[in-house]
Amino acid sequence: MRQPWRVAVVGGGIAGLAAAVRLRDRAPAGTEITVYEQSGALGGKLRTGELAGQPVEFGAESFLMRDPAGAESAAVALARRLGLAEKIVHPTVGQAALVVNGGLRPIPGGTLVGVPGDLDRVTSVARPLAGADTDGGRPLVGPDADVSVGALVRSRFGDEVVERLVDPMLGGVYAGRADDLSLVTTMPALARTARVEHTLTGAVRAAQAAAPRAPGAPVFGTLVGGLSTLIEAAVTASGATVRRDAAVRELTPTDTGWRLTVGPTREPELVDVDAVVLAVPARPAARLLAGPAPVAAAGVGELDYASVALVTLAVPQPQLPELSGFLVPSTEGLLIKAATFFTTKWGHLRRPDGMALVRASVGRYGEEAHLQRPDADLAATVHRELSAVLGTPLPAPVDGHVQRWGGALPQYAPGHADRVAAARTALRAAHPTLVLAGAGYDGVGIPVCVRSGETAAEEIVTALGGSAR
Ligand SMILES: Cc1cc2nc3c(=O)[nH]c(=O)nc-3n(C[C@H](O)[C@H](O)[C@H](O)COP(=O)(O)OP(=O)(O)OC[C@H]3O[C@@H](n4cnc5c(N)ncnc54)[C@H](O)[C@@H]3O)c2cc1C
């Protein structure tokens, strides 16, 4: 092996940057790490912008503090590694609401992404099907099976629990429908217990018991100064060379590793490296893998994506309820899918002048036509719908921002995890120095993507001959 190692990280989102940091920590000293990012900015779906003179998230907003087993999440561990643990803050208002028949009702506690472990606790928003969650003498889900979350919950609790609770809560994360989304990938803790338990309430309770939460322990965190500080700190800690506006268009195996074709077709740059972390979404990954690893390309290329737009309004002194925000079931007929009252939810964002920052997410999978509307139209619709839901006219905004995220949220169909595992097995057998990382494979969310990037980095270190540390 040539010394020092040269490793390319393709994709400058959180998965790629977490991989770069882990490579710096585990690969031999002097390893040359280069991050190639096709856009002009690092961070991918993490993007801190500014509105009304204040930092505000135009993409991901916060991260889970714990992993499904109850341990510190990989996002928290990364923040600690990067010296940012002191900057972690938690919501000051955690209670969110659901829109039911046009009005706001508190989201009932004790559910797992809307799936109740106690049916009596959700009756204020949905009437569960009586007597359907019976013990049939065998586990809910077979040992290797995957089902859609919607199919499982409908069969046990009825349609209303799906439509009023699970759909809006899963939709808040994936912009998709419970009926289309894989249990194994979107709710891994519940998938594990559903393979043992005979009732769904039992499976929810078992999943909750497997990751007990200390009373009052915060569920979410974010960083003072914004999530882009995580990205900047990761770049610094990784010591990587960063190439922005540098799309990788081709990956070709060589005798010693990989040749990258970078940049515009007319002036391609060819770069030789020993190994590649491919931390781009599934579709560009499938294009890059089509030549060297067609089986893996076919496996990952099946994933579909939803598009959303985030409309953030700066509203002077509105009357807002003491809620972090609300979720909207698709049956309510609103464009808004979810709203966050940033300046209520996050104490560090509160302003002495009473200006509120309110963000609404619009766009559901399969309803992309709405996103064709101009920014001003989306902002006006959001403003009107917010007023309607709050039951009082919202003052006119003094500033606003529309962030469009085209094809941004993976729609993991049942069987996704098996398809990715098969693709990775094929890739590892043919090309152990090319490893996939990120939301296209392991699930959405900052902690999952951090862990995915770190795991990819470890695999590369192993493939290149083990750690020198
Ligand atoms: C609107 C929205 C809100 C979200 N909110 C939250 C939240 O609050 N909390 C949370 O935990 N998660 C949230 N998520 C999910 C989370 O942000 C993502 O799962 C995660 O950031 C994905 O990281 P990634 O590195 O896998 O991919 P990405 O962030 O997509 O990064 C991939 C990068 O690869 C680049 N790229 C693509 N092709 C190439 C190429 N050929 N060459 C070079 N570069 C290329 C892209 O430009 C991009 O920068 C949200 C997602 C969205 C869309």
XYZ file of C-alpha atoms and ligand atoms in Angstrom:
522
model
C 0.000 0.000 0.000
C 1.244 3.417 -0.993
C 1.889 5.745 1.950
C 0.276 8.033 2.876
C -3.220 6.745 2.133
C -5.408 8.883 -0.090
C -9.119 8.654 0.668
C -11.883 10.498 -1.180
C -15.137 11.295 0.555
C -17.753 11.959 -2.108
C -20.591 14.079 -0.667
C -20.148 16.835 1.911
C -23.266 16.164 3.990
C -23.136 15.095 7.627
C -22.482 11.440 6.705
C -19.474 12.340 4.561
C -18.054 14.722 7.145
C -18.541 12.277 10.018
C -16.648 9.763 7.872
C -13.859 12.288 7.330
C -13.498 12.891 11.083
C -13.458 9.172 11.836
C -10.868 8.596 9.099
C -8.677 11.253 10.703
C -9.061 9.515 14.051
C -8.446 5.961 12.839
C -6.366 6.040 9.652
C -2.574 6.350 9.801
C -1.180 9.819 10.465
C -0.678 11.719 7.227
C -3.651 10.132 5.445
C -4.818 12.532 2.748
C -8.581 13.003 3.003
C -10.404 15.009 0.340
C -14.120 15.825 0.486
C -15.781 16.384 -2.900
C -19.045 18.315 -2.752
C -20.992 19.069 -5.891
C -22.708 22.195 -4.558
C -21.124 25.419 -3.386
C -21.778 24.649 0.292
C -21.047 21.792 2.669
C -23.668 20.348 4.995
C -26.196 18.798 2.607
C -29.546 18.895 4.426
C -27.952 20.826 7.317
C -28.033 24.507 6.453
C -28.136 27.349 8.953
C -29.273 30.584 7.324
C -30.337 33.940 8.655
C -33.738 35.583 8.941
C -34.620 38.859 10.649
C -30.993 39.113 11.733
C -30.953 35.759 13.499
C -29.463 32.352 12.665
C -32.224 29.934 11.715
C -32.249 26.424 10.293
C -33.311 26.178 6.667
C -32.900 22.381 6.761
C -32.594 19.928 9.642
C -33.368 21.559 12.945
C -32.324 19.249 15.775
C -31.044 15.782 16.582
C -32.133 12.955 18.831
C -30.117 12.839 22.043
C -30.281 9.056 22.378
C -30.012 6.110 20.039
C -32.736 3.411 19.936
C -30.917 1.395 22.625
C -30.988 4.358 24.999
C -27.289 5.291 24.737
C -25.980 8.726 23.793
C -26.701 9.278 20.104
C -23.906 9.425 17.543
C -24.758 13.089 16.921
C -24.144 13.944 20.566
C -20.915 11.921 20.572
C -19.743 13.745 17.445
C -20.579 17.138 18.964
C -18.545 16.103 22.008
C -15.647 14.925 19.816
C -15.702 18.298 18.062
C -15.720 20.311 21.296
C -19.314 21.446 20.830
C -20.988 19.617 23.747
C -21.336 22.916 25.637
C -23.327 24.346 22.745
C -26.058 21.699 22.912
C -29.413 23.120 24.002
C -32.843 21.517 24.332
C -36.372 22.672 23.591
C -37.842 24.815 26.341
C -41.317 23.872 25.131
C -41.661 20.245 24.080
C -45.412 19.852 23.769
C -46.635 19.835 20.162
C -50.184 19.599 18.828
C -52.112 17.824 16.119
C -54.651 19.507 13.914
C -57.937 17.649 14.298
C -61.007 18.981 12.486
C -59.266 22.317 11.968
C -58.306 22.880 15.628
C -55.282 22.119 17.793
C -55.178 19.204 20.230
C -52.100 18.234 22.278
C -50.277 15.202 20.871
C -50.914 12.417 23.376
C -47.853 11.156 25.240
C -46.634 7.574 25.462
C -46.582 6.803 21.750
C -43.707 5.635 19.582
C -43.810 7.947 16.555
C -47.571 8.039 17.022
C -48.033 4.300 17.613
C -49.685 4.008 21.039
C -48.629 1.602 23.763
C -51.790 2.469 25.672
C -54.898 2.981 23.542
C -56.749 4.879 26.271
C -54.207 7.704 26.047
C -54.929 8.583 22.405
C -58.715 8.818 22.413
C -58.612 12.652 22.437
C -57.374 12.566 18.834
C -58.268 9.134 17.398
C -60.654 6.302 18.156
C -58.722 3.007 18.100
C -60.431 -0.038 16.632
C -61.826 -2.020 19.548
C -60.651 -5.575 20.158
C -58.368 -5.943 17.141
C -55.006 -6.093 18.938
C -55.504 -9.641 20.159
C -52.820 -12.220 20.946
C -52.829 -14.606 18.001
C -50.240 -16.859 19.624
C -47.330 -15.745 17.482
C -45.137 -12.707 16.903
C -46.639 -9.834 14.923
C -43.931 -9.942 12.272
C -41.953 -12.953 11.021
C -38.208 -13.207 11.797
C -37.013 -11.843 8.436
C -40.146 -10.047 7.313
C -40.718 -6.350 6.818
C -44.101 -4.651 6.469
C -45.280 -1.100 6.061
C -45.890 0.746 9.313
C -49.365 1.630 8.037
C -50.369 -1.964 7.295
C -49.290 -3.138 10.744
C -50.967 -0.311 12.666
C -54.178 -0.388 10.587
C -54.611 -4.104 11.221
C -54.214 -3.677 14.983
C -55.563 -0.215 15.833
C -57.668 0.790 12.803
C -57.522 3.583 10.251
C -58.007 6.585 12.497
C -54.872 5.907 14.548
C -52.889 5.755 11.297
C -54.446 8.834 9.745
C -54.505 11.103 12.796
C -51.400 10.011 14.672
C -48.914 7.830 12.831
C -49.176 9.420 9.386
C -48.637 12.980 10.596
C -45.770 11.980 12.888
C -43.995 9.812 10.310
C -44.905 12.394 7.673
C -43.218 15.049 9.804
C -39.957 13.158 9.299
C -40.325 11.528 5.869
C -43.020 13.598 4.120
C -44.421 10.188 3.203
C -47.284 7.935 4.224
C -47.207 5.207 6.834
C -48.714 2.830 4.259
C -45.586 3.116 2.090
C -42.848 3.178 4.722
C -40.833 0.226 5.965
C -41.208 -0.743 9.626
C -37.639 -2.080 9.768
C -36.009 1.097 8.453
C -38.256 3.821 9.865
C -39.049 2.243 13.257
C -36.207 -0.213 13.938
C -36.860 -0.454 17.688
C -40.507 -1.411 17.089
C -39.498 -3.829 14.328
C -37.260 -5.668 16.795
C -39.958 -6.061 19.438
C -42.681 -6.858 16.843
C -40.657 -9.986 16.019
C -41.140 -11.188 19.591
C -44.370 -9.694 20.929
C -47.862 -10.920 20.034
C -49.690 -7.596 20.287
C -48.825 -4.165 18.991
C -49.399 -2.450 22.340
C -47.025 -5.059 23.809
C -44.435 -4.389 21.113
C -44.603 -0.615 21.667
C -44.212 -1.016 25.417
C -41.327 -3.459 24.971
C -39.563 -1.012 22.625
C -40.070 1.796 25.126
C -38.813 -0.384 27.985
C -35.702 -1.305 25.974
C -34.689 2.354 25.870
C -35.887 3.760 29.191
C -35.688 7.519 29.461
C -34.809 9.174 32.721
C -37.679 11.441 33.798
C -37.144 14.874 32.290
C -34.255 13.759 30.068
C -34.369 15.768 26.853
C -35.293 13.959 23.643
C -33.903 16.523 21.197
C -30.968 18.862 21.064
C -29.586 21.471 18.747
C -26.535 23.726 18.740
C -26.444 27.369 19.718
C -25.238 29.120 16.581
C -26.891 26.530 14.351
C -26.216 23.059 12.999
C -23.844 24.417 10.378
C -21.351 24.855 13.232
C -21.239 21.045 13.433
C -20.272 20.950 9.773
C -17.579 23.621 10.130
C -16.112 21.922 13.199
C -16.083 18.546 11.428
C -14.166 20.005 8.503
C -11.582 21.495 10.847
C -11.188 18.334 12.932
C -10.895 16.109 9.871
C -8.092 18.160 8.376
C -9.626 17.246 5.027
C -9.070 19.172 1.865
C -12.494 20.430 0.812
C -13.444 20.730 -2.821
C -16.722 22.616 -3.334
C -18.469 22.836 -6.714
C -16.740 19.546 -7.453
C -19.235 16.915 -8.600
C -17.798 13.436 -8.934
C -19.175 12.121 -12.227
C -17.481 8.779 -12.574
C -15.760 6.175 -10.423
C -13.413 3.770 -12.199
C -11.569 0.933 -10.464
C -7.762 0.944 -10.944
C -5.070 -1.556 -9.952
C -4.558 0.215 -6.646
C -7.904 1.841 -5.901
C -10.129 4.286 -7.741
C -9.962 6.993 -10.355
C -12.455 9.829 -9.851
C -13.671 11.956 -12.714
C -14.426 15.323 -11.151
C -15.988 18.516 -12.474
C -17.534 19.598 -15.748
C -17.620 17.269 -18.766
C -15.564 19.652 -20.863
C -12.716 19.967 -18.366
C -12.737 16.768 -16.312
C -10.160 16.344 -13.593
C -8.908 12.805 -12.967
C -7.898 11.948 -9.415
C -6.415 8.654 -8.192
C -7.157 7.521 -4.649
C -6.842 4.336 -2.605
C -10.418 4.296 -1.301
C -13.755 6.087 -1.535
C -16.536 6.789 0.964
C -19.582 7.338 -1.227
C -21.810 9.555 0.928
C -24.312 10.801 -1.647
C -28.054 10.036 -1.919
C -29.095 6.750 -3.523
C -29.806 8.067 -7.003
C -26.443 9.730 -7.686
C -24.806 6.747 -5.977
C -26.587 4.356 -8.337
C -25.329 6.359 -11.335
C -21.750 6.274 -10.043
C -21.944 2.548 -9.237
C -23.569 1.537 -12.535
C -20.215 0.911 -14.251
C -18.061 -0.676 -11.532
C -20.774 -2.359 -9.438
C -23.997 -2.869 -11.421
C -25.597 -5.244 -8.894
C -25.101 -2.787 -6.048
C -26.287 0.063 -8.292
C -29.530 -1.745 -9.059
C -30.089 -2.459 -5.355
C -29.656 1.098 -4.122
C -31.200 2.775 -7.178
C -34.714 1.592 -6.341
C -35.172 4.161 -3.599
C -37.683 6.940 -4.259
C -37.539 10.413 -2.685
C -40.058 13.053 -1.569
C -39.624 16.788 -2.070
C -40.532 19.430 0.488
C -40.302 23.184 0.946
C -39.702 24.933 4.245
C -41.357 28.333 4.567
C -40.011 30.432 7.442
C -41.784 33.664 8.398
C -40.657 36.396 10.799
C -43.876 37.630 12.389
C -43.991 40.619 14.765
C -45.540 39.820 18.142
C -48.097 37.173 17.209
C -50.335 35.436 19.741
C -48.893 31.918 19.687
C -49.905 29.062 21.961
C -47.265 27.634 24.316
C -46.483 24.811 21.892
C -43.374 23.800 19.966
C -45.543 23.516 16.863
C -48.140 21.287 15.244
C -48.529 18.435 12.783
C -51.273 18.215 10.192
C -52.872 14.935 9.067
C -53.261 14.854 5.268
C -57.016 14.375 5.780
C -57.266 18.000 7.021
C -56.836 19.277 3.459
C -54.109 21.821 4.298
C -50.909 22.486 2.389
C -48.961 22.751 5.655
C -47.674 19.383 6.799
C -46.015 20.594 9.983
C -45.247 23.894 11.687
C -42.583 24.802 14.234
C -42.761 27.858 16.475
C -38.990 28.281 16.612
C -38.959 31.173 19.050
C -41.324 29.378 21.452
C -39.685 25.973 21.153
C -36.074 27.098 21.559
C -35.350 29.429 24.466
C -32.063 30.552 22.924
C -33.948 31.882 19.880
C -36.430 34.010 21.872
C -36.207 37.687 21.060
C -36.690 40.713 23.302
C -38.720 42.444 20.566
C -41.273 39.598 20.535
C -40.593 38.776 16.904
C -41.579 35.159 16.251
C -39.936 32.863 13.737
C -42.444 30.308 12.487
C -41.507 27.584 10.041
C -43.945 25.478 8.050
C -43.086 22.433 6.038
C -45.126 21.863 2.884
C -45.139 19.010 0.409
C -46.087 15.397 0.813
C -44.836 12.456 -1.225
C -46.884 12.239 -4.432
C -48.100 15.851 -4.173
C -45.057 17.535 -5.702
C -47.259 19.674 -7.995
C -47.956 22.037 -5.079
C -44.261 22.811 -4.896
C -44.311 24.260 -8.423
C -45.994 27.347 -6.983
C -43.874 30.509 -6.650
C -42.281 31.373 -3.302
C -44.671 34.267 -2.637
C -47.673 32.024 -3.246
C -46.366 29.335 -0.869
C -45.603 31.955 1.792
C -49.080 33.535 1.469
C -50.789 30.124 1.703
C -48.745 29.195 4.767
C -49.605 32.527 6.410
C -53.320 32.035 5.707
C -53.354 28.430 6.928
C -51.422 29.311 10.106
C -54.019 31.971 10.907
C -56.827 29.486 10.321
C -55.302 26.786 12.524
C -54.453 29.267 15.303
C -57.946 30.706 15.073
C -56.641 34.284 14.979
C -55.167 36.378 12.162
C -51.364 36.194 12.223
C -49.719 39.634 11.780
C -48.163 40.209 8.358
C -44.613 38.846 8.201
C -41.739 41.331 8.038
C -39.402 38.827 6.447
C -39.630 35.356 4.972
C -37.611 32.617 3.345
C -38.571 29.628 1.222
C -36.124 26.739 1.106
C -36.891 24.045 -1.427
C -35.525 20.580 -0.868
C -36.100 18.652 -4.081
C -35.900 14.859 -3.866
C -34.597 15.114 -0.312
C -36.427 12.603 1.848
C -36.017 8.872 1.195
C -39.213 6.809 1.006
C -38.006 3.484 2.357
C -40.375 0.809 1.080
C -40.660 -2.491 2.978
C -37.594 -4.609 2.189
C -35.278 -1.567 1.941
C -32.862 -2.841 4.603
C -32.508 -6.208 2.842
C -31.919 -4.527 -0.531
C -29.196 -2.336 0.947
C -27.601 -5.270 2.764
C -27.484 -7.237 -0.508
C -26.037 -4.259 -2.373
C -23.366 -3.811 0.286
C -22.494 -7.506 0.211
C -22.063 -7.361 -3.575
C -19.984 -4.180 -3.300
C -17.772 -5.527 -0.515
C -17.057 -8.702 -2.475
C -16.069 -6.857 -5.652
C -14.683 -3.573 -4.312
C -13.914 -3.470 -0.569
C -12.371 0.003 -0.876
C -15.651 1.619 -1.932
C -18.147 2.025 0.909
C -21.644 3.581 0.998
C -22.757 5.979 3.720
C -25.717 8.198 4.494
C -29.461 8.499 4.486
C -29.911 6.650 1.208
C -28.974 3.433 2.966
C -29.190 3.541 6.757
C -32.137 5.838 7.513
C -32.790 9.565 7.835
C -31.680 11.673 10.741
C -28.450 13.252 11.870
C -27.485 10.529 14.399
C -28.119 7.695 11.936
C -26.123 9.461 9.219
C -23.236 10.247 11.576
C -23.059 6.595 12.585
C -23.325 5.509 8.950
C -20.388 7.739 7.966
C -18.295 6.575 10.897
C -18.974 2.917 10.111
C -17.983 3.506 6.475
C -14.721 5.094 7.621
C -13.949 2.088 9.837
C -14.578 -0.262 6.922
C -12.192 1.704 4.747
C -9.489 1.559 7.424
C -9.949 -2.205 7.652
C -9.934 -2.618 3.873
C -6.734 -0.597 3.496
C -4.886 -2.630 6.059
C -5.954 -1.665 9.535
C -5.354 1.238 11.813
C -1.890 2.533 12.506
C -3.094 4.000 15.803
C -36.083 19.477 5.196
C -35.400 18.446 6.045
C -35.450 18.558 7.429
C -34.811 17.610 8.216
N -34.854 17.747 9.572
C -34.142 16.905 10.354
C -34.025 17.123 11.739
O -34.546 18.106 12.296
N -33.297 16.230 12.462
C -32.661 15.167 11.888
O -31.998 14.392 12.605
N -32.738 14.946 10.568
C -33.448 15.796 9.796
N -33.507 15.594 8.443
C -32.807 14.437 7.881
C -31.305 14.664 7.842
O -31.033 16.018 7.628
C -30.683 13.839 6.726
O -31.069 12.487 6.887
C -29.161 13.916 6.722
O -28.710 15.252 6.870
C -28.635 13.319 5.428
O -27.237 13.402 5.426
P -26.382 12.726 4.275
O -24.964 13.144 4.508
O -26.672 11.279 4.167
O -26.927 13.330 2.902
P -27.014 14.801 2.333
O -27.241 15.784 3.402
O -27.990 14.691 1.228
O -25.566 15.056 1.734
C -25.142 14.475 0.528
C -24.248 15.473 -0.185
O -23.745 14.855 -1.372
C -23.654 15.839 -2.368
N -23.559 15.151 -3.672
C -24.523 14.486 -4.343
N -24.033 13.964 -5.490
C -22.711 14.300 -5.522
C -21.658 14.042 -6.458
N -21.858 13.321 -7.559
N -20.410 14.527 -6.176
C -20.169 15.256 -5.066
N -21.151 15.535 -4.150
C -22.411 15.053 -4.375
C -24.908 16.655 -2.174
O -24.795 17.931 -2.783
C -24.990 16.727 -0.651
O -24.336 17.866 -0.125
C -34.124 16.531 7.621
C -34.076 16.415 6.235
C -34.694 17.369 5.447
C -34.630 17.261 3.952
